[in-house]
Coordinates of N, CA and C in Angstrom, one line a residue:
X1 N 76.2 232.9 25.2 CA 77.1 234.0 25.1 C 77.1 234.5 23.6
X2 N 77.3 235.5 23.2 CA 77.2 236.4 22.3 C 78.1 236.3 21.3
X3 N 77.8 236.1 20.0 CA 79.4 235.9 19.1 C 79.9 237.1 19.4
X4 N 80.0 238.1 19.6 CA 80.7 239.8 20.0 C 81.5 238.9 21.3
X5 N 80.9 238.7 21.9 CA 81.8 238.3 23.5 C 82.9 237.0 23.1
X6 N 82.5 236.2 22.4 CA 82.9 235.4 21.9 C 84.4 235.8 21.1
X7 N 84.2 236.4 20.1 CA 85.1 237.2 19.3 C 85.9 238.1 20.5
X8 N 85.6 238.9 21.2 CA 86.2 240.0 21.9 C 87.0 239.2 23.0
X9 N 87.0 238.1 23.7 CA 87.9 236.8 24.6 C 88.6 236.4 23.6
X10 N 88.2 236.1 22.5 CA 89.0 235.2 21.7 C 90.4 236.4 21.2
X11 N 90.4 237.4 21.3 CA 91.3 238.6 20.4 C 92.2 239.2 21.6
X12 N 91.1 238.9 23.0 CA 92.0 239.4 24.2 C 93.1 238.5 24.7
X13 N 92.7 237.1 24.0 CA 93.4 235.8 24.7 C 94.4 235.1 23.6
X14 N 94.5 236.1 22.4 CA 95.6 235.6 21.3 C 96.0 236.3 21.1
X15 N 97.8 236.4 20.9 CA 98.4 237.0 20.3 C 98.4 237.2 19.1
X16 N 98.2 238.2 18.2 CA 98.1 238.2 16.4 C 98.7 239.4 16.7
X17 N 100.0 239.0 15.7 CA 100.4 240.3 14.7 C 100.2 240.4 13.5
X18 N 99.3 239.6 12.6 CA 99.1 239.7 11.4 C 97.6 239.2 11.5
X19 N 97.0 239.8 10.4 CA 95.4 239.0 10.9 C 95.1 237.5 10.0
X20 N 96.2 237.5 9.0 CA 96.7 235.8 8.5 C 96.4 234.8 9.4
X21 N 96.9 235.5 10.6 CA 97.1 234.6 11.7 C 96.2 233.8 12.4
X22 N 94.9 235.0 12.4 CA 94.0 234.8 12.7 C 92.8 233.7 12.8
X23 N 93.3 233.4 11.4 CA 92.2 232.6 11.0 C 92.7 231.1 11.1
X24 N 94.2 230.9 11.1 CA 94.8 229.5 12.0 C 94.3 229.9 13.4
X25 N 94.4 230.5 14.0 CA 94.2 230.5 15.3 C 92.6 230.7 15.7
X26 N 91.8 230.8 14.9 CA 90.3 230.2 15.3 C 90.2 228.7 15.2
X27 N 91.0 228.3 14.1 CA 91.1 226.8 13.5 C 91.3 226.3 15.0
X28 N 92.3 226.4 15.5 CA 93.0 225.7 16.8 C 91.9 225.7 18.4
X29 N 91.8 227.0 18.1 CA 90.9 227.7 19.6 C 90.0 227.0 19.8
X30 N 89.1 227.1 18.9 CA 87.5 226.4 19.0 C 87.7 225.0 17.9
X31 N 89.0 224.4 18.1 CA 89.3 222.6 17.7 C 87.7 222.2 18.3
X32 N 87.8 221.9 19.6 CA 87.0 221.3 20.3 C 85.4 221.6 20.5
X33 N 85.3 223.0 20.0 CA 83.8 223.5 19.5 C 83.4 223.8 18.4
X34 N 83.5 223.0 17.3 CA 82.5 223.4 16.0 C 81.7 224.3 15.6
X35 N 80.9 223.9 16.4 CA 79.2 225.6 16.9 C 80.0 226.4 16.9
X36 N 80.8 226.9 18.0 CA 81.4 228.1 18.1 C 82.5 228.8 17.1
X37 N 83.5 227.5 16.5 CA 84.1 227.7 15.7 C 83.6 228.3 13.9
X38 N 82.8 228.0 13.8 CA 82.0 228.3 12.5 C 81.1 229.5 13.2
X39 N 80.9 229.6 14.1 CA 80.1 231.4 14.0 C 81.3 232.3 13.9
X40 N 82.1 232.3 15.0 CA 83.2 232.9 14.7 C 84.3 233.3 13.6
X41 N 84.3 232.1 12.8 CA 85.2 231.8 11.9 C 83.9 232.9 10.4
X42 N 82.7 232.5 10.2 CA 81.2 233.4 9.9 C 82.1 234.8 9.8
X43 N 81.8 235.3 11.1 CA 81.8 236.7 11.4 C 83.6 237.4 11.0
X44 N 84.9 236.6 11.0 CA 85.9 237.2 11.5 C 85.9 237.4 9.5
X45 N 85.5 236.1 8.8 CA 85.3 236.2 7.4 C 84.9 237.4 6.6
X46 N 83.9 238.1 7.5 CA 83.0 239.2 6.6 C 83.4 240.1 7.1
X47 N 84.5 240.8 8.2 CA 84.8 241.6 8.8 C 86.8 241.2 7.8
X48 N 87.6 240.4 7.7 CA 88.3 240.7 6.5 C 87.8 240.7 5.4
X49 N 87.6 240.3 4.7 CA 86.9 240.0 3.5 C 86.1 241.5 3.0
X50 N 85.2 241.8 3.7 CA 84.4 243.3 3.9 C 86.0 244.7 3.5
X51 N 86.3 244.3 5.2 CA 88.0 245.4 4.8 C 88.7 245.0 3.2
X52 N 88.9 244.1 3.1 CA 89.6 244.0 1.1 C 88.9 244.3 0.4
X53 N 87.4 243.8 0.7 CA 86.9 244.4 -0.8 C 86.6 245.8 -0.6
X54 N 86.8 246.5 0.3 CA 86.3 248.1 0.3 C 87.7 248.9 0.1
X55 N 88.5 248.3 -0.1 CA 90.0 248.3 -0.9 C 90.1 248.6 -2.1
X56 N 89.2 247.3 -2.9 CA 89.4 246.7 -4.4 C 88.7 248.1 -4.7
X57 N 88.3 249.1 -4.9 CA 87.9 250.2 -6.0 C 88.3 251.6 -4.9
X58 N 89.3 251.2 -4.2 CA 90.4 252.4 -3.8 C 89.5 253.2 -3.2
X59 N 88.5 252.9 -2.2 CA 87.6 254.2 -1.8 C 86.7 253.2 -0.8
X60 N 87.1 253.6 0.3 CA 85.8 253.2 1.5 C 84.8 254.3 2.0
X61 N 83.2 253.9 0.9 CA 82.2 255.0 1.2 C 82.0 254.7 2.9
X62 N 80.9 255.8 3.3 CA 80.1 255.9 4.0 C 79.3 254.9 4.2
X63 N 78.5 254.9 2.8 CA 77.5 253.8 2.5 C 77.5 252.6 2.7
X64 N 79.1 251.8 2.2 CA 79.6 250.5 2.6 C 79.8 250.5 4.1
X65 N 80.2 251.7 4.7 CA 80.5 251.3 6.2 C 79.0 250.9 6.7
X66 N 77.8 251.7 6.5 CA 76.5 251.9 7.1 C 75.9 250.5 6.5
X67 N 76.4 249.7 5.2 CA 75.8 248.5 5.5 C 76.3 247.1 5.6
X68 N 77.7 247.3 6.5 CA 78.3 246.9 7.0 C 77.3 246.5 8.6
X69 N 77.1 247.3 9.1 CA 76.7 247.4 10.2 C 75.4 247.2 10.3
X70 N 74.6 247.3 9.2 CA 73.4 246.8 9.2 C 73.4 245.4 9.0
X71 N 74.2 244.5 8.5 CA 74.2 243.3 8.4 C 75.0 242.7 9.9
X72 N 75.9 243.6 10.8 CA 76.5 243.1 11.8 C 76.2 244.3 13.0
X73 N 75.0 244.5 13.7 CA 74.9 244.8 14.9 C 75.9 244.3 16.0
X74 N 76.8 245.3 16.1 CA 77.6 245.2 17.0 C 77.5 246.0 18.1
X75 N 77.2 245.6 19.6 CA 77.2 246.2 20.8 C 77.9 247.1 21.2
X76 N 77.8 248.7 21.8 CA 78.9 249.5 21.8 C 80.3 248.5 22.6
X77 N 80.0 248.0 23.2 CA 81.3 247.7 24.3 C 82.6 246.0 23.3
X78 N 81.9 246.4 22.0 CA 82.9 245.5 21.2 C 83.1 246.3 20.1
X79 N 82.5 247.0 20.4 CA 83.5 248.0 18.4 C 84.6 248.1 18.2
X80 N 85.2 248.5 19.6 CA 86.7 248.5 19.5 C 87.8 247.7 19.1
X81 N 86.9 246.3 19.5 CA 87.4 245.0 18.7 C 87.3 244.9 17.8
X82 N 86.0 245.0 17.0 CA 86.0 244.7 15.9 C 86.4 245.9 14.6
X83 N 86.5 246.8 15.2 CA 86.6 248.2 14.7 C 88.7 247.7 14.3
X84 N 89.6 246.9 15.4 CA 90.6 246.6 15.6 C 90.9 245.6 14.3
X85 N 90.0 244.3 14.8 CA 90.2 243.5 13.7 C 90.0 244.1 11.9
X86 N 89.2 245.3 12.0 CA 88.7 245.8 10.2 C 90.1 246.1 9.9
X87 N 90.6 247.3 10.7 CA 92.1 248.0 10.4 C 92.8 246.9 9.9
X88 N 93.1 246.1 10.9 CA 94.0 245.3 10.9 C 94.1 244.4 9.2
X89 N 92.8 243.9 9.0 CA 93.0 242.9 8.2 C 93.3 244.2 7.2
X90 N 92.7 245.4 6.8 CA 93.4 246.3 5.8 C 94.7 246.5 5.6
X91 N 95.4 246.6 6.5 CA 96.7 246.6 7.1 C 97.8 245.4 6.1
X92 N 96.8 244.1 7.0 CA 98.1 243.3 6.7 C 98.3 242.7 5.3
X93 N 99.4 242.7 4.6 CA 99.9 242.3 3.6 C 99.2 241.4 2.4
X94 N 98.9 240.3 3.3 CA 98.0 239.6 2.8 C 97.1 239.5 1.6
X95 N 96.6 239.2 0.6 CA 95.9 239.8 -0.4 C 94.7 238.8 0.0
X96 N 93.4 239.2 -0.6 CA 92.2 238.7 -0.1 C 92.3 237.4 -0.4
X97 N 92.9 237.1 -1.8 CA 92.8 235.6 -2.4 C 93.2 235.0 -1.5
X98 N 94.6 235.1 -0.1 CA 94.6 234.4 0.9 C 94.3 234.0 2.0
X99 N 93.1 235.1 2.1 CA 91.9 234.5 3.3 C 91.0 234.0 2.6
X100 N 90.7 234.1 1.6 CA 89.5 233.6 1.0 C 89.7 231.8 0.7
X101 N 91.2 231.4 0.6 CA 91.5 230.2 0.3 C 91.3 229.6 1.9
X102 N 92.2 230.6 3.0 CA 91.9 230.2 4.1 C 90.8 229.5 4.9
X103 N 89.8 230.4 4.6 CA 88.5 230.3 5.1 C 87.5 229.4 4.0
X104 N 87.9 229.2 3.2 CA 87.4 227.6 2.8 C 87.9 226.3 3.3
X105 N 89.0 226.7 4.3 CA 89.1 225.3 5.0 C 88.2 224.9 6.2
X106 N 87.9 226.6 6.3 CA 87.0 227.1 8.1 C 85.4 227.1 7.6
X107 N 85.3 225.9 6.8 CA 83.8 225.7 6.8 C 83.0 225.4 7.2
X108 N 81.8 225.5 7.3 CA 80.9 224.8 8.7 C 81.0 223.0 8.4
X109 N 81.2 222.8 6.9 CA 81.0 221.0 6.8 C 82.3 220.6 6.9
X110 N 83.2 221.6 6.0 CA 85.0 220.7 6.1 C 84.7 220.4 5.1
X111 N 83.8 220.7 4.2 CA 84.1 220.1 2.4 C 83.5 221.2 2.0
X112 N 84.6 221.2 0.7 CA 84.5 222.5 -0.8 C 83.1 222.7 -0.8
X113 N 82.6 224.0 -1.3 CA 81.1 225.0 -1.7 C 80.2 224.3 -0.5
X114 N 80.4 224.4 0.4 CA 79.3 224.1 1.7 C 78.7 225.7 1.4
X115 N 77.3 225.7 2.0 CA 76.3 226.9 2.3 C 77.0 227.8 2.9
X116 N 77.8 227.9 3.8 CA 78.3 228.8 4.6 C 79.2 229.9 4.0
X117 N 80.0 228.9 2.8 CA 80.4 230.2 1.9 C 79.7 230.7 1.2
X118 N 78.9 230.0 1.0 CA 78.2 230.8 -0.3 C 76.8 232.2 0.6
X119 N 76.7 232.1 2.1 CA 76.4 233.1 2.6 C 77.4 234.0 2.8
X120 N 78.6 233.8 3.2 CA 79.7 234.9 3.2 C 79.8 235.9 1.9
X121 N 79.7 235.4 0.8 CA 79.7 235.9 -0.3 C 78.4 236.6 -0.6
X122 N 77.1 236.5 -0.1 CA 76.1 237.2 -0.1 C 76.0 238.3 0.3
X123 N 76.9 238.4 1.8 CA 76.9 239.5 2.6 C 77.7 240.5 1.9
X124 N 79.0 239.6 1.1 CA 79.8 240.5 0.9 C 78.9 241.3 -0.4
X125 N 78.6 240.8 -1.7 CA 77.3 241.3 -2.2 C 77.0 242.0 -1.4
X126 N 76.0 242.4 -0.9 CA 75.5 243.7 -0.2 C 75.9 244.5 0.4
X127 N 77.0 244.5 1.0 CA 78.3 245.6 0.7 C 78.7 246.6 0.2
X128 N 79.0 245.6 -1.2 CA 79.6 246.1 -2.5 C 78.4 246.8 -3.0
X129 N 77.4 246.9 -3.0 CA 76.5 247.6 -3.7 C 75.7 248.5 -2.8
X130 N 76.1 248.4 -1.8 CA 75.7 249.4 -1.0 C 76.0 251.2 -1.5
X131 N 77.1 251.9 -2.1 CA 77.0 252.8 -2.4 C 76.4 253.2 -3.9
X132 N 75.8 252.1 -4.1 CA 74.3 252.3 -5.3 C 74.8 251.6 -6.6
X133 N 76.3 250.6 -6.9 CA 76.8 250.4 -8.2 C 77.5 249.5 -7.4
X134 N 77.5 248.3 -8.7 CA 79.0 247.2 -8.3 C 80.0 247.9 -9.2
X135 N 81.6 248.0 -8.9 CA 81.9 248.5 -9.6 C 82.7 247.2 -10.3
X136 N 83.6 247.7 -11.0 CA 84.4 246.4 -12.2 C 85.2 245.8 -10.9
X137 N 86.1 246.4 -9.9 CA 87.0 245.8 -9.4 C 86.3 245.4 -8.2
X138 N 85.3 245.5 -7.9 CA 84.5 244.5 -7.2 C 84.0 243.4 -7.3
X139 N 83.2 243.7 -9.1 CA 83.1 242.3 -9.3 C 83.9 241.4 -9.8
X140 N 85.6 241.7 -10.0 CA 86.4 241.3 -9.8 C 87.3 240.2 -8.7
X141 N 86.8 240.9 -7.6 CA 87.4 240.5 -6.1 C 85.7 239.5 -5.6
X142 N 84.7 239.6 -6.1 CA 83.8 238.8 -5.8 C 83.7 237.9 -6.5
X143 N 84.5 237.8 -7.8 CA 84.3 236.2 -8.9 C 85.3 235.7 -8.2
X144 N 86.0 236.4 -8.0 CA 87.4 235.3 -7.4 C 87.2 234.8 -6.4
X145 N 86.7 235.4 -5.2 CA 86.6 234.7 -4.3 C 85.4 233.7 -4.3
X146 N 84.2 233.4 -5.4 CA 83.7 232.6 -5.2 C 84.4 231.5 -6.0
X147 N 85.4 231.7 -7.3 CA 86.2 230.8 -7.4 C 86.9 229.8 -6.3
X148 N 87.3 230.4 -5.4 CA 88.1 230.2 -4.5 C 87.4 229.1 -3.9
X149 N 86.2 229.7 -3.3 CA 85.4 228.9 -2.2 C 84.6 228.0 -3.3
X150 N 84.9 227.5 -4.7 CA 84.3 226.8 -5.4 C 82.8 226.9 -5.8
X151 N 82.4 227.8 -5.9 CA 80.8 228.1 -6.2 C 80.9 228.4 -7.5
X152 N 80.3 227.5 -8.0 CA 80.0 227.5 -9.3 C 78.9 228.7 -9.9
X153 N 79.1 228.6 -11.3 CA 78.6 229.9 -12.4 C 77.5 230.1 -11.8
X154 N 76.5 228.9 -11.8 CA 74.7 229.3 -11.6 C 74.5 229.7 -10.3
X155 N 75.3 229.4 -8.9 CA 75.4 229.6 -7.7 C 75.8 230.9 -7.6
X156 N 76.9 231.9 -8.4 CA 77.1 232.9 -8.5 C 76.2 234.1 -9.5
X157 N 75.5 233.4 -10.6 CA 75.1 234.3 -11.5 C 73.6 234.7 -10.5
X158 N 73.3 233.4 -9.4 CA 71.4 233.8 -8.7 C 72.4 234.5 -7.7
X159 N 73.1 234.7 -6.9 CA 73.5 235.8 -6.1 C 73.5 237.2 -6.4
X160 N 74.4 236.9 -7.7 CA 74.0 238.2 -8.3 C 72.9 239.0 -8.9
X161 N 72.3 237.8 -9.0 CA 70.8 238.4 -9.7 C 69.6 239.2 -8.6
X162 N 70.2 238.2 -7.7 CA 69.5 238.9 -6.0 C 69.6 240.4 -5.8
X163 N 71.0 240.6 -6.2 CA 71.4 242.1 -5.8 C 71.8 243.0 -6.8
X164 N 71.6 242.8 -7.6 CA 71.9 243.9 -8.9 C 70.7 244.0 -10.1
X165 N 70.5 244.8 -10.3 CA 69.1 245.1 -11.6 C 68.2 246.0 -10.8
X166 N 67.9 246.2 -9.6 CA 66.6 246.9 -9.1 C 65.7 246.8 -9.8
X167 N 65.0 245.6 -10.0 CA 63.9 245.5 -10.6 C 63.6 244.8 -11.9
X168 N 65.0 245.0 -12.9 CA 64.9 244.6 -13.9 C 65.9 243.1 -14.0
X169 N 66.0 242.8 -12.9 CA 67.0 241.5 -13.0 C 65.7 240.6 -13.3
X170 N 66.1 239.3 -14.2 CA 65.6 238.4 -14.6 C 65.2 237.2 -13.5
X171 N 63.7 237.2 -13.1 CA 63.1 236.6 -11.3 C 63.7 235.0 -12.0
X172 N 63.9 234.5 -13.0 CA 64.3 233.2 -13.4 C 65.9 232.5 -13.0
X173 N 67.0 233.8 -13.0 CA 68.2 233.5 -12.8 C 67.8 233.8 -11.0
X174 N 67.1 234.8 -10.3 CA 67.7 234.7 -8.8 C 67.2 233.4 -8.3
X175 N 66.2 232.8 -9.0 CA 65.8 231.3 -8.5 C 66.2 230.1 -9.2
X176 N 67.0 230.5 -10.0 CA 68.0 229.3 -10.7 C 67.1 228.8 -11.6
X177 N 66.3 229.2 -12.2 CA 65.1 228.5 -13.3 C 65.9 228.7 -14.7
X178 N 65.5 227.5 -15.3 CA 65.9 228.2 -17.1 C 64.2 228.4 -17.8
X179 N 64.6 229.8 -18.5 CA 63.0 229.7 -19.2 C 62.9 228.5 -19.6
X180 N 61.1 228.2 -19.8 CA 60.9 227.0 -20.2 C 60.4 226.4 -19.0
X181 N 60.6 226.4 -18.2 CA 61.1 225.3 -16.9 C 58.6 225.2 -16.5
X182 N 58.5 223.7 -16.3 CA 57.1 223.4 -16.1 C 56.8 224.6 -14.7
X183 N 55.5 224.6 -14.5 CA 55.2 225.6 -13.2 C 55.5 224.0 -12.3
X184 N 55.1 223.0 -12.1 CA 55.3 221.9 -11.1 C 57.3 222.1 -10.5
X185 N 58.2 222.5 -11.6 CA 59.3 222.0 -11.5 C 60.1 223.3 -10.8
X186 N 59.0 224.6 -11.2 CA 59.6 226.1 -10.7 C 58.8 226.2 -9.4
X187 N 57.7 225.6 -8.8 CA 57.3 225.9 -7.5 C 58.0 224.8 -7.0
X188 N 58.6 223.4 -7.5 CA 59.9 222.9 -6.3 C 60.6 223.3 -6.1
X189 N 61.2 224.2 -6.9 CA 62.7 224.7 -6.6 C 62.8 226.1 -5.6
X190 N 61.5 226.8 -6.0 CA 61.2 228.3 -5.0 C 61.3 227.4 -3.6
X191 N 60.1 226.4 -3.4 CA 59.9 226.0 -2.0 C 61.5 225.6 -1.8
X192 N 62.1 224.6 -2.4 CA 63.7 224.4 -1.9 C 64.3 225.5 -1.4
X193 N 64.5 226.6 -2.1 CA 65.4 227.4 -2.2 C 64.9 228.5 -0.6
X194 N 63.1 228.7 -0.2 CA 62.8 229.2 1.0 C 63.5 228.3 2.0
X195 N 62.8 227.0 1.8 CA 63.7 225.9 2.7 C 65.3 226.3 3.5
X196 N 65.8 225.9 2.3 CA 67.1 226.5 2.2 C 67.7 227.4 3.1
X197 N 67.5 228.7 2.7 CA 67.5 229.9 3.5 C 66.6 230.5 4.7
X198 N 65.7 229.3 5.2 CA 65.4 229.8 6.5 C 66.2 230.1 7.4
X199 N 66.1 230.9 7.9 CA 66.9 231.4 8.7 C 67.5 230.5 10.5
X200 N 66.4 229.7 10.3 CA 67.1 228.6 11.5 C 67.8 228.1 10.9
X201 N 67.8 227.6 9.3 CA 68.9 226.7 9.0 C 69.7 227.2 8.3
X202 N 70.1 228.7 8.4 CA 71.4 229.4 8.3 C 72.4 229.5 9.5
X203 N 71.6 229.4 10.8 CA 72.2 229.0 12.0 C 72.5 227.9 12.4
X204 N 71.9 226.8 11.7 CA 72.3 225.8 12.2 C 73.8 225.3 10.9
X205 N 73.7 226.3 10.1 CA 75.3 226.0 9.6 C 76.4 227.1 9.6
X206 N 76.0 227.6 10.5 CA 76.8 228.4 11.0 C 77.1 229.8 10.9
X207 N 76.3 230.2 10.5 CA 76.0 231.7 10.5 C 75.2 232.9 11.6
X208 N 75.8 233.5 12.2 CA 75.6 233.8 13.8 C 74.4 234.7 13.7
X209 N 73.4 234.3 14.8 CA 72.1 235.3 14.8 C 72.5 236.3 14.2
X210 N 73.2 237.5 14.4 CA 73.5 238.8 14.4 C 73.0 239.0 12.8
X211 N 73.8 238.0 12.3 CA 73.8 238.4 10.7 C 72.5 237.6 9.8
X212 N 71.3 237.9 10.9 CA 70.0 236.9 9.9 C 69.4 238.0 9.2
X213 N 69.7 239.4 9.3 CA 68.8 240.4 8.5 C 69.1 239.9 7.1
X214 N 70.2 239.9 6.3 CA 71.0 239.0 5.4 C 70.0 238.1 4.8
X215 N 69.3 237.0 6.0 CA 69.0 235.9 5.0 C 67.3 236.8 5.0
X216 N 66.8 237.4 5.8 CA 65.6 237.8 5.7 C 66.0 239.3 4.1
X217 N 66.6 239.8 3.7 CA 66.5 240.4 3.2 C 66.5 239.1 1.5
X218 N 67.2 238.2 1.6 CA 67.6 236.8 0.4 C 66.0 236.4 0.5
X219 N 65.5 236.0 1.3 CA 63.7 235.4 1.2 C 63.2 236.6 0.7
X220 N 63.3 237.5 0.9 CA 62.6 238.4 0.5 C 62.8 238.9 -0.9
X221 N 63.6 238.7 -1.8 CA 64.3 238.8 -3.0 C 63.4 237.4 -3.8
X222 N 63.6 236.2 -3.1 CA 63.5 234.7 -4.0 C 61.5 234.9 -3.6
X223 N 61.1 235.5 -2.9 CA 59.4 235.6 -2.5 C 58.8 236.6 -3.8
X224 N 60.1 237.9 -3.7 CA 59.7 238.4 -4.9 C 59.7 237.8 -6.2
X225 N 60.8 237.3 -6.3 CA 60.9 236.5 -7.8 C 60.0 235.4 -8.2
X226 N 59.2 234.7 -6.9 CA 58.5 233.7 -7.2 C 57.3 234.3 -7.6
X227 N 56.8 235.6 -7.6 CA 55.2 235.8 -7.4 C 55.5 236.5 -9.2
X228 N 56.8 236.7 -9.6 CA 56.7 236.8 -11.3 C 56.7 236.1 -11.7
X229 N 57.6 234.9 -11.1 CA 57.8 233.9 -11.9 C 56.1 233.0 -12.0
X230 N 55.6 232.7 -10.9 CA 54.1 232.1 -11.1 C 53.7 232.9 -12.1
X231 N 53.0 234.4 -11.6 CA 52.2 234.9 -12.5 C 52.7 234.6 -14.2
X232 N 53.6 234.6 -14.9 CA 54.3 234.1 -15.9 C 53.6 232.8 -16.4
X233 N 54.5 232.0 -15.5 CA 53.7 230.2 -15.9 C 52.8 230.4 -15.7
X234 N 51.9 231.0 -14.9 CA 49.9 230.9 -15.3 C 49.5 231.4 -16.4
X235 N 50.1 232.5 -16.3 CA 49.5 233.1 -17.9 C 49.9 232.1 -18.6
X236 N 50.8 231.5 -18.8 CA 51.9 230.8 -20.1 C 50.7 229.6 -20.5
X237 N 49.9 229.0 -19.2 CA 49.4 227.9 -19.2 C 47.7 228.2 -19.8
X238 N 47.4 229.5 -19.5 CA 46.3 230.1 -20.1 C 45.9 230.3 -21.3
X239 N 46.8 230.3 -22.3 CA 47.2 230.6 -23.2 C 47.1 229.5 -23.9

């Protein structure tokens, strides 16, 4: 079954008047399914989270909506749900810092800085820069929230490095290297960090097919950074 179908039973079969609510009531729903509970809990994350931060700089482009949907292929016959759930979370009262605390309890492991936030926060990254700039109150509502979900400096400075510079971001911080670092010690860490981000084992911690263009777009960022960073240490070693 389809996280859309999944999501769209789950919204038809609970009452929410606040989308607060929401995210207790995945807690409870899917008690008894894990798997299901963390795709869901994945997807309802980046659909509030997405609505606040297209808030935080007072202006929801085009561009944020269009890659919104490029990261979440949604079926015509569930838009309306999930189109429901965006309003809503803009709606309710709530400030992001309290889903963002929320949904660090709704982690795929049940312990602080698990992988699964720190892909929620990637998506949200591509979002935000989707209409061509991060702005201040973006990257405002994006420190915080990775405060929140506990992801430390280096965990947030290579996210960022992924998605901001066009070109000129430094290939050493998206792969967590410090200059200096031996070629033996920077080709472990690239291979880790592919490892990492395969895309089966973004599923298998809970991040729902729909949203693998995300990790294929992240390999594709740390593939680029690895073939500067080699070329670099070879020359360096030439020398």
């Amino acid at each position: 079954m389809s996280i859309w179908r999944r999501i769209s039973d789950f919204i038809t079969s609970t009452a929410i008047d606040a989308f607060s609510s929401i995210i207790e009531a995945v807690r409870t729903t899917f008690e008894g399914d894990p798997e299901t509970r963390r795709r869901v809990a994945f997807s309802i994350a980046m659909i509030a989270l997405s609505a606040k931060m297209a808030k935080a700089d007072g202006i929801v482009t085009q561009a944020e909506v269009n890659a919104f949907h490029e990261i979440f292929h949604v079926p015509p016959q569930y838009q309306e749900q999930v189109t429901s759930l965006y309003n809503l979370a803009k709606q309710d009262v709530a400030g992001y810092e309290a889903y963002a605390t929320q949904l660090s309890g709704l982690c795929g492991t049940g312990k602080p800085n698990c992988k699964m936030l720190e892909d929620i926060l990637d998506g949200l990254f591509h979002i935000a820069k989707a209409d061509g700039a991060l702005h201040d109150k973006e990257l405002v509502f994006l420190g915080t929230v990775a405060e929140i979900f506990q992801l430390d400096e280096e965990q947030f400075d290579r996210i960022l490095a992924r998605h901001v510079g066009l070109g000129q971001t430094d290939p050493y911080r998206v792969l967590g290297l410090s200059h200096g670092v031996s070629f033996e010690e920077a080709r472990k860490q690239y291979r880790a960090l592919v490892r990492e981000n395969h895309p089966d084992v973004l599923i298998a911690r809970g991040v729902p097919e729909e949203f693998i263009a995300i990790a294929n777009q992240r390999i594709a960022a740390i593939n680029a950074a690895w073939d500067r960073v080699e070329k670099d240490l070879k020359a360096y070693e030439r020398v």
